[in-house]
PDB file of C-alpha atoms and ligand atoms in Angstrom:
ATOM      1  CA  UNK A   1      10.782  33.629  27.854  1.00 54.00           C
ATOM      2  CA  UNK A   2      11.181  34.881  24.597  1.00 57.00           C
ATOM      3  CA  UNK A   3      12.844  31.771  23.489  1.00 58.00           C
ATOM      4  CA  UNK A   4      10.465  29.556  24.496  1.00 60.00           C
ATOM      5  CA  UNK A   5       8.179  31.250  22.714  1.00 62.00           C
ATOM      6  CA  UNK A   6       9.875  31.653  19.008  1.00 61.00           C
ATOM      7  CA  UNK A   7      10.646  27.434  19.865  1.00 61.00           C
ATOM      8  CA  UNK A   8       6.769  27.141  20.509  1.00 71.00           C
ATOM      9  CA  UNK A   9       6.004  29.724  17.163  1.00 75.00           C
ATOM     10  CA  UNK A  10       8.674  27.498  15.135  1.00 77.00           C
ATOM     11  CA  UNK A  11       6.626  24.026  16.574  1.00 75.00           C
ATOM     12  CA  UNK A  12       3.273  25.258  15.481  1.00 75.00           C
ATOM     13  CA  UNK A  13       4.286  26.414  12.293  1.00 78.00           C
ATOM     14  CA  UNK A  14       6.279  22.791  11.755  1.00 77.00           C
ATOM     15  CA  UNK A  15       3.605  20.847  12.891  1.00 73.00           C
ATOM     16  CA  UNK A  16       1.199  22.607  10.279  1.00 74.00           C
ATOM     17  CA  UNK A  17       3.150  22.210   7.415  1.00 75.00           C
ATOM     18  CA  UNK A  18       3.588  18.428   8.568  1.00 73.00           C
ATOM     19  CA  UNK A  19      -0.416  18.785   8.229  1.00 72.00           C
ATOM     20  CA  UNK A  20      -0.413  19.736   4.901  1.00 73.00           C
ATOM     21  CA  UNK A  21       2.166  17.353   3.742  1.00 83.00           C
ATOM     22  CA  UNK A  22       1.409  15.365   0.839  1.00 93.00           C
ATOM     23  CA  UNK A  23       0.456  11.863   1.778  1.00 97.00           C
ATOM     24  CA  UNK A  24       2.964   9.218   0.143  1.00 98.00           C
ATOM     25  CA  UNK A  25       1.499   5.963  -1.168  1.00 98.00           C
ATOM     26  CA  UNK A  26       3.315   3.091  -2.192  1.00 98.00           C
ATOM     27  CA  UNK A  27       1.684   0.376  -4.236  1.00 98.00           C
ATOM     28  CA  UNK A  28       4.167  -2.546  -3.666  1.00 98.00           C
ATOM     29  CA  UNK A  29       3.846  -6.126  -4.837  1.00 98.00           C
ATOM     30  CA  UNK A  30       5.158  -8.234  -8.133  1.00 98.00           C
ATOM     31  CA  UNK A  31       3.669  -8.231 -11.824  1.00 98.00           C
ATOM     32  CA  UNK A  32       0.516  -7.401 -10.709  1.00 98.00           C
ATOM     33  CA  UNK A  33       1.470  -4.762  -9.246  1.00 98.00           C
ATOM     34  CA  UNK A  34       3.905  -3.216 -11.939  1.00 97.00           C
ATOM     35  CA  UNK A  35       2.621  -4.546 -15.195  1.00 97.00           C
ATOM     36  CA  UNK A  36      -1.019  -4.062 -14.916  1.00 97.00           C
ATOM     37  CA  UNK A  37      -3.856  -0.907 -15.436  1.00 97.00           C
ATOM     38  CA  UNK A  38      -5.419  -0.936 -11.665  1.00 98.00           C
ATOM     39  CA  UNK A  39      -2.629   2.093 -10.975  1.00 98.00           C
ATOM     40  CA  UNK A  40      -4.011   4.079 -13.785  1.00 98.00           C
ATOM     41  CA  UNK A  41      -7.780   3.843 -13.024  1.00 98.00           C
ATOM     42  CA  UNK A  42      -7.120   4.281  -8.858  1.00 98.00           C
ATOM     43  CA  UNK A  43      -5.247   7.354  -9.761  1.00 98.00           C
ATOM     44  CA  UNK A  44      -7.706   8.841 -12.199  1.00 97.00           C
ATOM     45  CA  UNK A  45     -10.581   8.066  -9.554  1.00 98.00           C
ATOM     46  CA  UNK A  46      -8.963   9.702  -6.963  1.00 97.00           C
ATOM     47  CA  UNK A  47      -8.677  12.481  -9.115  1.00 96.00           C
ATOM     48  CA  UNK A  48     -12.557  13.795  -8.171  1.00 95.00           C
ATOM     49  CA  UNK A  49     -11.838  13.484  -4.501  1.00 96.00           C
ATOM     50  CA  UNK A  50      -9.969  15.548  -1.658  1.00 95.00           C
ATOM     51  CA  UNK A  51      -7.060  12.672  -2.187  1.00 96.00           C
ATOM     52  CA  UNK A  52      -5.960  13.747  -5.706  1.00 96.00           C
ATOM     53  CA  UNK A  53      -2.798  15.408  -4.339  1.00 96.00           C
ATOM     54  CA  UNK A  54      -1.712  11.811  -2.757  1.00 97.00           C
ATOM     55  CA  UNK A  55       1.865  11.213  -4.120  1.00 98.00           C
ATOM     56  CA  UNK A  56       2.248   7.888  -5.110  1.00 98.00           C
ATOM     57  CA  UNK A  57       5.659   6.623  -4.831  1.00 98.00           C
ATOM     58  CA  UNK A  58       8.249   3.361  -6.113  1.00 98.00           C
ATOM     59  CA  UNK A  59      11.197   3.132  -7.822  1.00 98.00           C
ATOM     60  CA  UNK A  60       9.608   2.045 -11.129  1.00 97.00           C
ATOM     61  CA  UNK A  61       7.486   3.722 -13.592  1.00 94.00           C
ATOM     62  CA  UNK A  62       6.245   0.972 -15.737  1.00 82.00           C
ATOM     63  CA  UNK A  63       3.724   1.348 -17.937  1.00 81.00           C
ATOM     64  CA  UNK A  64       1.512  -0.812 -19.460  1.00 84.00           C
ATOM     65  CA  UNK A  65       0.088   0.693 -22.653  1.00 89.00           C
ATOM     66  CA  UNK A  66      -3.058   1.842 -20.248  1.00 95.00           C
ATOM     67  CA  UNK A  67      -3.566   4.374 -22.643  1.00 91.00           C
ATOM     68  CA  UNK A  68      -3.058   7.633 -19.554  1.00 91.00           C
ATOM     69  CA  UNK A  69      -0.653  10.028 -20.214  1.00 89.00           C
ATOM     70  CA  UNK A  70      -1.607  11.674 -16.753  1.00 94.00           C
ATOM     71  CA  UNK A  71      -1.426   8.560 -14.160  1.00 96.00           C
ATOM     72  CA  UNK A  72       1.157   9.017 -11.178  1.00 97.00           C
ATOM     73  CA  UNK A  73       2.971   5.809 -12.329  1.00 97.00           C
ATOM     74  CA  UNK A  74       5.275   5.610  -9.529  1.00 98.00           C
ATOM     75  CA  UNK A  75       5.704   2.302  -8.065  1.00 98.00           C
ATOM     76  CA  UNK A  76       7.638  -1.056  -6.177  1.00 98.00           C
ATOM     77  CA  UNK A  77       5.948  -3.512  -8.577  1.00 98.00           C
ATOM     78  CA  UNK A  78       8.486  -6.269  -9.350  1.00 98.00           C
ATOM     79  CA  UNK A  79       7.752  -8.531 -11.843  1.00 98.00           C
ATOM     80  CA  UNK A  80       8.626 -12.293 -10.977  1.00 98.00           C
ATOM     81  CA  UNK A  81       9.487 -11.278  -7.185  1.00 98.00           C
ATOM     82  CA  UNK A  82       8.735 -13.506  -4.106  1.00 98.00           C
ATOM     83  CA  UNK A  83       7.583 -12.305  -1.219  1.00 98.00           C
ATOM     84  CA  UNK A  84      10.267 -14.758   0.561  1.00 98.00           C
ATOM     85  CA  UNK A  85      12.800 -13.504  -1.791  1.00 98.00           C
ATOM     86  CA  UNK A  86      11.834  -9.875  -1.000  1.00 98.00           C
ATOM     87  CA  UNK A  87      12.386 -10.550   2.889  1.00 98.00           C
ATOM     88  CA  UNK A  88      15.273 -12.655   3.067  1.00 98.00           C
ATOM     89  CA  UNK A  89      17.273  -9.940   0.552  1.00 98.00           C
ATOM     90  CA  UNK A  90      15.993  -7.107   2.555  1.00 98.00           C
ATOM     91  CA  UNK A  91      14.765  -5.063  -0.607  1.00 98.00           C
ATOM     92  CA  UNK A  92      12.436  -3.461   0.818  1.00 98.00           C
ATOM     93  CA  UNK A  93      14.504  -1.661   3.208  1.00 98.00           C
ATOM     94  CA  UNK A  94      16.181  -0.250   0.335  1.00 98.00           C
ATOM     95  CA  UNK A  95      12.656   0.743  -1.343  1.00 98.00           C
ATOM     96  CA  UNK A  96      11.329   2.628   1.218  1.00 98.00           C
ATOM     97  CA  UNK A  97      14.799   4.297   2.044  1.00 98.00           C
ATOM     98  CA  UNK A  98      14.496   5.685  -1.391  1.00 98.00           C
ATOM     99  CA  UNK A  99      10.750   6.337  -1.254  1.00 98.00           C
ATOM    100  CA  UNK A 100       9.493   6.446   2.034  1.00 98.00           C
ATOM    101  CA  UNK A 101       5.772   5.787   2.064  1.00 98.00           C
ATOM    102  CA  UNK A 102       2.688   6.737   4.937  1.00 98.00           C
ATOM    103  CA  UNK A 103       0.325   4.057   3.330  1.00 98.00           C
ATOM    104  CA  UNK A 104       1.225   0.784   1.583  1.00 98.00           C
ATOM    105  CA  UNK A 105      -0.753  -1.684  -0.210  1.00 98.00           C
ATOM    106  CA  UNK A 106       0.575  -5.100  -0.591  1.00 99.00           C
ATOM    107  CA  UNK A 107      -0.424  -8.026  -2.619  1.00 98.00           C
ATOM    108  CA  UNK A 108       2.612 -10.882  -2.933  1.00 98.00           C
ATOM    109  CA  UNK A 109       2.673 -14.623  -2.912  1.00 98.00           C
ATOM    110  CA  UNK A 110       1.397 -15.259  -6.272  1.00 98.00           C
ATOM    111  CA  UNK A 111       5.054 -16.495  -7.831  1.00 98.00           C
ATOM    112  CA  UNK A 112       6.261 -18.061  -4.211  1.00 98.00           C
ATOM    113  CA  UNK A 113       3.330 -20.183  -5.296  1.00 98.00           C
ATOM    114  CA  UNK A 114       3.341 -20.241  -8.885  1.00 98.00           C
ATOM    115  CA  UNK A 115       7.253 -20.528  -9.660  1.00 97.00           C
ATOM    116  CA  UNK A 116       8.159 -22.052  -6.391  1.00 98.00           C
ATOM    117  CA  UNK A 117       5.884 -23.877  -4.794  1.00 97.00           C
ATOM    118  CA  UNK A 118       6.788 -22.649  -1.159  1.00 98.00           C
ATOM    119  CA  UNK A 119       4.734 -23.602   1.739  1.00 98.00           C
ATOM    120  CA  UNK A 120       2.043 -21.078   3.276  1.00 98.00           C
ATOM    121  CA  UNK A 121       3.269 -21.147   6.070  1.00 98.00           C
ATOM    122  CA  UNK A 122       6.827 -19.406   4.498  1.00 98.00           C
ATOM    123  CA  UNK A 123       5.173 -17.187   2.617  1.00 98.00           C
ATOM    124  CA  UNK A 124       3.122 -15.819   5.965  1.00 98.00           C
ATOM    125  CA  UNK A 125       6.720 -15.864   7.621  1.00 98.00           C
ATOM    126  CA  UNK A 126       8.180 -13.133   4.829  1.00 98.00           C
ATOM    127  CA  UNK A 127       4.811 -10.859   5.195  1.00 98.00           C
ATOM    128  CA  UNK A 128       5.309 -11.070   8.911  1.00 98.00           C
ATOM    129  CA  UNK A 129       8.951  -9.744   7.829  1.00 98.00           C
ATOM    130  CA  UNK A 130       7.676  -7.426   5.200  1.00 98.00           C
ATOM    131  CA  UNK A 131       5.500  -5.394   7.755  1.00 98.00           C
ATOM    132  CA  UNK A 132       8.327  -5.085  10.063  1.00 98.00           C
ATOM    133  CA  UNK A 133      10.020  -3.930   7.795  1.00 98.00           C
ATOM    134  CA  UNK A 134       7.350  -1.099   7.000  1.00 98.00           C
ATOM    135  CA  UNK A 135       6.809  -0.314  10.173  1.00 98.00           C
ATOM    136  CA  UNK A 136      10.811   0.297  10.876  1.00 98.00           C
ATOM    137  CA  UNK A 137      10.603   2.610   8.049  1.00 98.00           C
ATOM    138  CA  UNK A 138       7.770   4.295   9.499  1.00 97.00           C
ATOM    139  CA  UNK A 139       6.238   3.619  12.799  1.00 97.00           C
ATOM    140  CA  UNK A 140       3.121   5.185  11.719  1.00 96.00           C
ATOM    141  CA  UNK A 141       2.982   2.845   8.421  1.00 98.00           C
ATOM    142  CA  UNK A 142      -0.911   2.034   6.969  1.00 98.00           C
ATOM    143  CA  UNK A 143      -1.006  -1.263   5.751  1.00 98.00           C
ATOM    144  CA  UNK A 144      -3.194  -2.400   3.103  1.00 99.00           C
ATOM    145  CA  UNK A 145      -2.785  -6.326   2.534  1.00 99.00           C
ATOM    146  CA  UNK A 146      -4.281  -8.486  -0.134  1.00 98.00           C
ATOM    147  CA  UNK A 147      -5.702 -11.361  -0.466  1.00 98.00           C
ATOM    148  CA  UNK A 148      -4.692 -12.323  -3.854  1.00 98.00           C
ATOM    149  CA  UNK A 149      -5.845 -13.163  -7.257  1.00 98.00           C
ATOM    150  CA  UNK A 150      -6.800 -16.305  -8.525  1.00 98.00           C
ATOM    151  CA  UNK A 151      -4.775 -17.842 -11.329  1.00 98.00           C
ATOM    152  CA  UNK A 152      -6.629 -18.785 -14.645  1.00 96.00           C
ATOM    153  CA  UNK A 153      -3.883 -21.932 -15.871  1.00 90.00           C
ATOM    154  CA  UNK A 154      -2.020 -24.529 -13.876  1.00 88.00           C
ATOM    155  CA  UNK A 155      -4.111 -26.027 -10.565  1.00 93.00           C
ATOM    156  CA  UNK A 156      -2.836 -23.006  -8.079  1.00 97.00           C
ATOM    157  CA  UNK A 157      -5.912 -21.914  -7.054  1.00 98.00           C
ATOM    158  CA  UNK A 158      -6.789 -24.510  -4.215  1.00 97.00           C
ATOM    159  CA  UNK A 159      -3.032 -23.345  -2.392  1.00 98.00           C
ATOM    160  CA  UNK A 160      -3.804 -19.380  -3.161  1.00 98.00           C
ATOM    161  CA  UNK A 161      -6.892 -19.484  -1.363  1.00 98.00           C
ATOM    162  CA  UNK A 162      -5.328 -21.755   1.697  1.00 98.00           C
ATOM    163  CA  UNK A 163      -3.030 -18.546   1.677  1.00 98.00           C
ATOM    164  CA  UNK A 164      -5.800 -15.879   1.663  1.00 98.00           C
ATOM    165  CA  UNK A 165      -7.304 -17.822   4.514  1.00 98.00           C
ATOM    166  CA  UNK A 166      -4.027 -17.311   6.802  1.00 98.00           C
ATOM    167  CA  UNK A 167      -3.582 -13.840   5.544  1.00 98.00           C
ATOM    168  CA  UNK A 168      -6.926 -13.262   8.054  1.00 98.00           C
ATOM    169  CA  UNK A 169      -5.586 -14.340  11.092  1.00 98.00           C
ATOM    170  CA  UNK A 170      -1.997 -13.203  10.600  1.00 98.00           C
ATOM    171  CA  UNK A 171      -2.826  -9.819   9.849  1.00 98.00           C
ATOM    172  CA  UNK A 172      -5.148  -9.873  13.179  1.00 98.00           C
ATOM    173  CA  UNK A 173      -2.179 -10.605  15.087  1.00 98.00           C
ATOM    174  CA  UNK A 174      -0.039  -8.562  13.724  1.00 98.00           C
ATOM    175  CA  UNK A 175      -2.551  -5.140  14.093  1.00 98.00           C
ATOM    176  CA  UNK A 176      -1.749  -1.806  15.908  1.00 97.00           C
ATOM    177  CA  UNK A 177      -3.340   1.171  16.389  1.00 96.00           C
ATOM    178  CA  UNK A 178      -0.312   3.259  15.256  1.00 95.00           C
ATOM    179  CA  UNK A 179      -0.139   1.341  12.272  1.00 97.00           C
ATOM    180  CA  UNK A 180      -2.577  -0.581  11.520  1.00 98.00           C
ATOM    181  CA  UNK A 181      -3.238  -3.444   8.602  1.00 98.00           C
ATOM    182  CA  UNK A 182      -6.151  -4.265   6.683  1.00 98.00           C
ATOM    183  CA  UNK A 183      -7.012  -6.551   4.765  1.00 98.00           C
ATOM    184  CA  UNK A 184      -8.850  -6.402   1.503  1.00 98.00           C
ATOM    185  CA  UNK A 185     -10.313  -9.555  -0.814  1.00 98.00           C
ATOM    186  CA  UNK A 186      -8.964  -9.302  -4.589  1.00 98.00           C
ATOM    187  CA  UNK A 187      -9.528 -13.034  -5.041  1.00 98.00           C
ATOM    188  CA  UNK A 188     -13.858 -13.155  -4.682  1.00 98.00           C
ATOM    189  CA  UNK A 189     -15.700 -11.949  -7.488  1.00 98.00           C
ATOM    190  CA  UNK A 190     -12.501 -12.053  -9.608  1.00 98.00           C
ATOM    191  CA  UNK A 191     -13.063 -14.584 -12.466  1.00 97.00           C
ATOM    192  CA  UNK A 192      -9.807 -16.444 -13.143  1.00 96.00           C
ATOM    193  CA  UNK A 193     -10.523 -16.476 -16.922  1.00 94.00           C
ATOM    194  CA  UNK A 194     -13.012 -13.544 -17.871  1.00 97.00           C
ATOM    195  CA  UNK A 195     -10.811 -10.785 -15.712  1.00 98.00           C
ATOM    196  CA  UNK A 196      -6.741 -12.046 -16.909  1.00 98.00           C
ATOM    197  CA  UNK A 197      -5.338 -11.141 -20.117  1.00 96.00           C
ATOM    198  CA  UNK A 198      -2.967 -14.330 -19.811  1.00 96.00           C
ATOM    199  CA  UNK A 199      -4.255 -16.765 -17.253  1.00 96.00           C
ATOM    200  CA  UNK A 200      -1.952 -14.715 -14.691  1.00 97.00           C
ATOM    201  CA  UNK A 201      -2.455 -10.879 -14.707  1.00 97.00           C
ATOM    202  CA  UNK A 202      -6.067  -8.754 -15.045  1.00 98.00           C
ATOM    203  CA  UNK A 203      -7.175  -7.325 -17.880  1.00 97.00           C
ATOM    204  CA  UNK A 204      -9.208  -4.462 -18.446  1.00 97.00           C
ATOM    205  CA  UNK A 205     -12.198  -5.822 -16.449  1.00 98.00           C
ATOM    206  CA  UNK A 206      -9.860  -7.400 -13.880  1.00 98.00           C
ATOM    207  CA  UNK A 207      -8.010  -4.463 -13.849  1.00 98.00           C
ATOM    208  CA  UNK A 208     -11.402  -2.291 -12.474  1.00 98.00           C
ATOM    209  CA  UNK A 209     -12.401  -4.923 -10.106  1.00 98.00           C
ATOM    210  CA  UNK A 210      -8.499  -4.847  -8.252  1.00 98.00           C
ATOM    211  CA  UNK A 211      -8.881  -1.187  -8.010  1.00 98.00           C
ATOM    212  CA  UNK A 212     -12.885  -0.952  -7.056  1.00 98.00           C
ATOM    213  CA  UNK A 213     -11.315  -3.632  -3.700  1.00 98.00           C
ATOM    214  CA  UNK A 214      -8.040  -1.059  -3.305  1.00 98.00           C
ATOM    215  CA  UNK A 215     -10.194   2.216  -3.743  1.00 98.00           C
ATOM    216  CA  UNK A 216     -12.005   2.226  -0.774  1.00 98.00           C
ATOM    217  CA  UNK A 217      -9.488   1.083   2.158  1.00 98.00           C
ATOM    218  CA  UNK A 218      -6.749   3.125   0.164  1.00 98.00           C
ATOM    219  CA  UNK A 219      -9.626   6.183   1.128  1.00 98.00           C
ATOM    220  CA  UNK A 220     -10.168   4.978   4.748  1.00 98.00           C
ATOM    221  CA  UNK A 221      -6.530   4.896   5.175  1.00 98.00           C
ATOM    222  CA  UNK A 222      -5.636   8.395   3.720  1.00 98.00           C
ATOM    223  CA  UNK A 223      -8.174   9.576   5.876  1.00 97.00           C
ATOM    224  CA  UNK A 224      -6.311   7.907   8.499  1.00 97.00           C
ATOM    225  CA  UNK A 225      -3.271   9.567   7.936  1.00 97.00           C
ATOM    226  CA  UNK A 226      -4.834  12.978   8.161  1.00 94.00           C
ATOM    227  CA  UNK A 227      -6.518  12.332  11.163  1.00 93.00           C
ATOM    228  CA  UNK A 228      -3.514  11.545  12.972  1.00 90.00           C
ATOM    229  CA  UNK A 229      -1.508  14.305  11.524  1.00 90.00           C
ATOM    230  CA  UNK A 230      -4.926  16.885  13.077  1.00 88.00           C
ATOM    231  CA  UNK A 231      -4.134  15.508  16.258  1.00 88.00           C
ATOM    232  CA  UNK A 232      -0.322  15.406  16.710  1.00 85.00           C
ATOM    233  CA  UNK A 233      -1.122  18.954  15.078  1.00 83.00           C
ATOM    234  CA  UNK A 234      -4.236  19.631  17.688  1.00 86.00           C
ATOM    235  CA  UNK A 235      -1.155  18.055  20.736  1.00 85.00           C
ATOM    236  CA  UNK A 236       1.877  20.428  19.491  1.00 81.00           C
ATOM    237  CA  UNK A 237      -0.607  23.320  19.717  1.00 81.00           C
ATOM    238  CA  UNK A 238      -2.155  22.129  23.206  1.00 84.00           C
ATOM    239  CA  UNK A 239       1.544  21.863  24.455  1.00 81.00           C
ATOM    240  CA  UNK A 240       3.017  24.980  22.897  1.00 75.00           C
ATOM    241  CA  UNK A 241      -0.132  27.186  24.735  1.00 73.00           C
ATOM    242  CA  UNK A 242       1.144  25.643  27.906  1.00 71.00           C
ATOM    243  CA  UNK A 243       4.771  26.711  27.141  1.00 67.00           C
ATOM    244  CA  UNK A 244       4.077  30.341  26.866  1.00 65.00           C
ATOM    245  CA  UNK A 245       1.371  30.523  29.334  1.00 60.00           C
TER     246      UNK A 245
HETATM  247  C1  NAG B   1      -2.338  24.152   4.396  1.00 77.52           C
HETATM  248  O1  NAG B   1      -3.230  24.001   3.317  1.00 77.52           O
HETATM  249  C2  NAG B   1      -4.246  24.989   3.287  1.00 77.52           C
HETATM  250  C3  NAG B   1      -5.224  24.626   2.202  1.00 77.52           C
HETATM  251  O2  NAG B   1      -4.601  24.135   1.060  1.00 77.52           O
HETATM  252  C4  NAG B   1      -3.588  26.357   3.095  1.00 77.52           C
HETATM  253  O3  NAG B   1      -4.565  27.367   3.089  1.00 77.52           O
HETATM  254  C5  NAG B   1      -2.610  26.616   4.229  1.00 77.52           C
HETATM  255  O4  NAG B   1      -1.923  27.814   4.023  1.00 77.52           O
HETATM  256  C6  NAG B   1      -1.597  25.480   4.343  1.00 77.52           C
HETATM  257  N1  NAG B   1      -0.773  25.679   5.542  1.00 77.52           N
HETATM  258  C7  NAG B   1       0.536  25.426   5.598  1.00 77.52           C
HETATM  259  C8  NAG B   1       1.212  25.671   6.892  1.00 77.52           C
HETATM  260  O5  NAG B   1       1.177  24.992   4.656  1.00 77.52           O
HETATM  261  C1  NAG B   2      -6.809  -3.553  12.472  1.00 77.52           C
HETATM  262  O1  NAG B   2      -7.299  -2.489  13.238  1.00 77.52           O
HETATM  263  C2  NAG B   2      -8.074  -1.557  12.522  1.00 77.52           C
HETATM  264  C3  NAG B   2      -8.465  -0.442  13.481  1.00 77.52           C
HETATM  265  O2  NAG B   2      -7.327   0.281  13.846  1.00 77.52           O
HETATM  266  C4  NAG B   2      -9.287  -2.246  11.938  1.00 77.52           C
HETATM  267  O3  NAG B   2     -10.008  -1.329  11.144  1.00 77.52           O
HETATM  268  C5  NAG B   2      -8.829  -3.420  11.069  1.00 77.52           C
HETATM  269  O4  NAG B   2      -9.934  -4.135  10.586  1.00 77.52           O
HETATM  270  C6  NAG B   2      -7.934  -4.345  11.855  1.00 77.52           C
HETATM  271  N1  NAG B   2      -7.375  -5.361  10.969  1.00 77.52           N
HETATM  272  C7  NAG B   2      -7.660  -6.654  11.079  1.00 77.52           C
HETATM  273  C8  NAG B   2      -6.995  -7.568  10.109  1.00 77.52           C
HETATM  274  O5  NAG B   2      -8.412  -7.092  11.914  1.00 77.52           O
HETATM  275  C1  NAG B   3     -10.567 -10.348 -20.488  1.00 77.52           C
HETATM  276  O1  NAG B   3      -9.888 -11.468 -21.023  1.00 77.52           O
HETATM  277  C2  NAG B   3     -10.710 -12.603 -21.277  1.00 77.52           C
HETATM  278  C3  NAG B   3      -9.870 -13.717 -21.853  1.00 77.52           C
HETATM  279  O2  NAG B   3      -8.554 -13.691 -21.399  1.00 77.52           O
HETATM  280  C4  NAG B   3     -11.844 -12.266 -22.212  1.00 77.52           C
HETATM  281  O3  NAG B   3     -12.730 -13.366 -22.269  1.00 77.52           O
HETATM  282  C5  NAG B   3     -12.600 -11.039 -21.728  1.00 77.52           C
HETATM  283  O4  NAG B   3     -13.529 -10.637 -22.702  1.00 77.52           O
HETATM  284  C6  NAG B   3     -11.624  -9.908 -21.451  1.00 77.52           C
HETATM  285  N1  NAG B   3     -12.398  -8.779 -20.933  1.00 77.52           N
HETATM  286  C7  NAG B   3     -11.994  -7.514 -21.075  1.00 77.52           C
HETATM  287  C8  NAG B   3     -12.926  -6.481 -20.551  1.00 77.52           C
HETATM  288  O5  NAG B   3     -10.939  -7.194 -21.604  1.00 77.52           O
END
């Protein structure tokens, strides 16, 4: 009897300090994800809300001269990375082995297109590899996907946006309520030559539009986290009462 309850203390007091844990976020993608500002100014905006403890997390630490000395720069940007290349080496398993993460954000297929040329329908296969490869990591993964940028050189834009029309539908079948995936839109209202320093990656306006689309689903899903973490906390509780009772 008394064991049971110390076991159901010891739960309780686990399952709160799994409450408080700091929620990990991993901003994960290619060039635009490493050598870019959008990581500085999300940071220092979620810095006047309840989510300025978030931890954000990557094997890199780039910076890009974004002039903040404070900015979490943690991250698993890679410049010149496929998303096809990504899958079929497994890297990511790797990544998140290293950094496991309780919220992702995603945005990929801008060199299989650019360098590469591949086919849509490839690139979709690799995400569809990508998030089970999240989800391995953690079951309880929040998936943040983009739609990507437009391209200001070359004639890209047409096969990008057949892309970020099948990221829709793929993302919709690929949904759960454990972990679910959402999709944001970085490519309208991004101007392919005002918002890129280079015809390729934002600048400083381009850089506050990417993290004005981020800001608010990175929110919702933070607050997702939490709410799931209350209620395994709210369940522990229910079922430790009914140990010692
Ligand atoms: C959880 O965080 C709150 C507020 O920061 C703090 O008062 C409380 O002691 C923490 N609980 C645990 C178990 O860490
Ligand atoms: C996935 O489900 C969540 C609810 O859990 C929803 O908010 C989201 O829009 C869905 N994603 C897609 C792509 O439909
Ligand atoms: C962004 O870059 C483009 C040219 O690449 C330029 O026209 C625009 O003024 C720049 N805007 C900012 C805010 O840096």
């Amino acid at each position: 009897m008394v064991a049971f309850k110390l076991l159901s203390l010891a739960t309780l007091v686990a399952a709160a300090a799994a409450q408080n844990a700091t929620i990990r976020y991993m901003p994960f993608g290619d060039s635009i994800t490493e050598i870019i500002c959008w990581r500085a100014k999300l940071w220092d905006k979620l810095q006047t809300t309840e989510w300025k403890n978030v931890d954000f997390v990557g094997s890199g630490k780039t910076e890009n001269n974004c002039k903040n000395t404070k900015y979490d720069r943690d991250n698993e940007g890679h410049s010149g990375f496929l998303a096809i290349d990504i899958a079929n080496k497994k890297q990511l398993v790797g990544w998140l082995q290293k950094n496991p993460a309780d919220v992702i954000t995603m945005h990929l297929g801008t060199n299989d297109i650019v360098q590469q040329n591949k086919a849509v329908a490839d690139i979709i296969t690799a995400f569809s590899t990508l998030v089970q490869v999240m989800r391995d990591s953690n079951p309880k993964m929040k998936i943040v996907v983009a739609q990507i940028i437009p391209m200001g050189m070359g004639s890209y834009n047409t096969k990008i946006q057949d892309l970020n029309k099948q990221i829709v539908p793929w993302a919709q079948s690929k949904n759960s309520t454990n972990s679910p995936i959402w999709v944001v839109d970085q490519y309208t209202g991004f101007s392919g030559s005002s918002d890129l320093r280079d015809g390729v990656h934002p600048n400083d306006s381009g850089d506050t539009k990417m993290m004005n689309v981020w800001y608010p689903a990175l929110i919702n899903a933070f607050s997702v986290v939490q709410k799931s973490r209350v209620q395994e906390r709210e369940e522990m509780e229910a079922r430790a009462v009914k140990f010692t009772a």
